[in-house]
Amino acid sequence: MTTIVMITGATKGLGRALAWYYGRKGYALAVTARTENDLVQLASALQAENIPVVAVAGDMAKAEDAERFAALTLARYNKVDVLINNASIFGPGPSLLLDYPDAAFQEVLLTNTLIPYFLTKQILPTMLARDSGIVITLTSEAGKTGFAEWGAYGISKFAVEGMVQTWADEVADSNVRFHLVDPGEMDTDMHAQALPDCDYPLDPPQKRLAVFDYLIEEGAANGSREEAIIHQQKEGER
Amino acid sequence: MLIPAEKRLDADTPPEKRGQMRDGVRLLTYWSDSGRIVHGGFPQLANQLEAGDVLVFNNSRTIPAELKTVDGIRVRLSREVEDGIWDGLILGESSKKLEFMHGLKALVTGPGTEPPLVRLVFSCSSGRLLRELYRQGDVIRYEHVARSWPLQDYQTVYASIPGSVEMPSAGRAFTWRMLANLQKHGIRLAFVTLHAGLSYYGDDKWPNPALHPEAFSIEDEQAAIINDAKANGGRVIAVGTTVVRALETASDGNTIIPQAGVTSLYLSRTSKLTAVDGLLTGFHEQEASHIDLLQTFAGEEGVKAIYKEAVAKCYLWHEFGDMNLIMKQARS
């Protein structure tokens, strides 16, 4: 049976690295992003390598878009084994909260919490019915510690961590597992936005994938919070 | 034995929009062996069942299966015949060529499996058509509803594989809390998929089950759950007539054989059920084939008694309404 991986925010940064990595590994993909052109390009490039892919553009912070993505994915594959809630937005910044635009505060908080909320709500029933599945949600050091000038992003990640803990607790009697992954600092568009004056070298997201293999192939306790950098170092020692 | 419409109380609004939870409906339980009727709340369903019983759900997801042509003609899809070819119902007059938005087209190539259905050949594959349905389609609604409730109101909480043109409504009142609670009581849950076609053709015309094929599938693990429960003396309770149809089709007389296929099974009073011991269903239009199926569980007098009691006690009809559990017999 092919493993089906669903990835949000698949056209950039870590999401893109995950899509290529698992596609080339023989997994079948379901990918989404907001920008249709970027997504179509990614899907075509994946298909050119004979990687099975369902690509659905949309705003997963809208319930009806999440439903459409889930439905089209399940129509093709009948199941999802791994959901990777990767998509998030940084919002404006760096900015002090006192200077933070109110509308952006609302947008970042809602977007970053609703995407994993709606998609998980769509996919979890199928996982529970099969009593198997893994939901991995991306977080950040800023989701555990409040840092000056990280604005609504860090605050939204606090919320996301709470949501994942809640969900992990609610499925504790099943074989479905929830995990948080902090990928650490990486060379991505989002990092450039958060730390525009960064003067030290950064790893590309491709270096941070060992943690996903660990969670998918070896397995960890439901509700665990993993730091990608630690798994990267472990892999380096092998 | 028809209950006149004026004697019926139609539920025109989902319970959660009437200030209730999704499971805030009533449950009328009927025991066929004794004729006993028990009234209660749906969340207490577990009280009518026993550890070891298995509830079997249809996890088909409702799709927005009504399309409008650029000229405003409404087309209701009923069933995928093969890739890109569907049986459907055209409301009103139409030409042979149908043109929808975004370049989607269909040709009417002849009659469907039974009148008034027609055969529609779309200009694209079913995969592409499904995308178009989500883009320009709408959920099929009937006259008894108060408002144009969104698609999400027409899903069960465990809906998964898309394909039903109408909600498999017997499971609508379940919440995940209830499902967890049933499992805590030792009741097992299994999921099969049957994509429900149209239940009504308009003008007092209903499908004849023998001419109403529906695609279904039962996976190995799910069949094993059902067979295991049955082998250990548990009863199999179908959540909805769609599940009865799928299980009885897949039954070899003793066990459920996992399979994917199409069923045209017509269950009537004289049919012998080999797989299912109980049925959970709503209160629906009492057209002949639906009553026939209920009679396989409760007999003619039993169905009369159920409906008489439901009317007397003001039970609510239709997909947002109250529930009815019909059990063939108490466990020996």
Coordinates of C-alpha atoms in Angstrom, one line a residue, chain A residues 54-57 63-64 67-68 70-72 74-75 77-79 121-126 128-130 173, chain B residues 59 61-62 127 130-131 134-135 151-152 155 157-162 176 184 189 191 217 219 221-222 225:
Chain A
V54 CA -3.3 15.6 -6.3
A55 CA -3.0 19.4 -6.3
V56 CA -5.7 21.7 -5.1
A57 CA -5.2 25.4 -4.9
A63 CA -13.8 25.6 5.7
E64 CA -15.2 25.0 2.2
E67 CA -13.5 20.4 2.4
R68 CA -12.8 20.5 -1.3
A70 CA -10.0 16.7 1.4
A71 CA -12.7 15.4 -0.8
L72 CA -10.6 15.6 -4.0
L74 CA -9.9 11.1 -0.8
A75 CA -11.6 10.6 -4.1
Y77 CA -6.6 7.8 -2.7
N78 CA -9.4 6.8 -0.3
K79 CA -7.2 7.6 2.6
K121 CA -11.1 18.3 11.1
Q122 CA -11.6 17.0 7.5
I123 CA -8.9 14.3 7.6
L124 CA -9.0 13.0 11.2
P125 CA -12.4 11.2 10.8
T126 CA -10.9 9.1 8.0
L128 CA -10.0 7.4 13.2
A129 CA -12.2 5.1 11.1
R130 CA -9.1 3.3 10.0
D173 CA -7.5 6.1 23.0
Chain B
N59 CA -18.8 7.0 5.2
R61 CA -19.3 12.1 1.6
T62 CA -22.0 14.2 0.0
G127 CA -12.0 13.5 -11.7
L130 CA -15.7 16.5 -9.3
R131 CA -13.5 19.6 -9.3
Y134 CA -17.0 21.9 -6.1
R135 CA -16.5 25.0 -8.2
L151 CA -23.1 21.6 1.9
Q152 CA -21.5 21.1 5.4
Q155 CA -22.4 15.8 5.9
V157 CA -19.3 13.9 11.1
Y158 CA -17.4 10.9 9.7
A159 CA -17.9 11.6 6.0
S160 CA -14.9 10.6 4.0
I161 CA -15.0 9.4 0.4
P162 CA -16.9 11.8 -1.8
W176 CA -17.8 12.1 17.8
K184 CA -16.6 2.8 25.7
L189 CA -17.8 0.7 14.8
F191 CA -17.3 1.9 8.1
S217 CA -17.0 -0.8 -1.3
E219 CA -12.5 -3.0 2.8
E221 CA -10.3 -4.5 7.8
Q222 CA -13.9 -3.3 8.0
I225 CA -14.6 -6.0 12.3

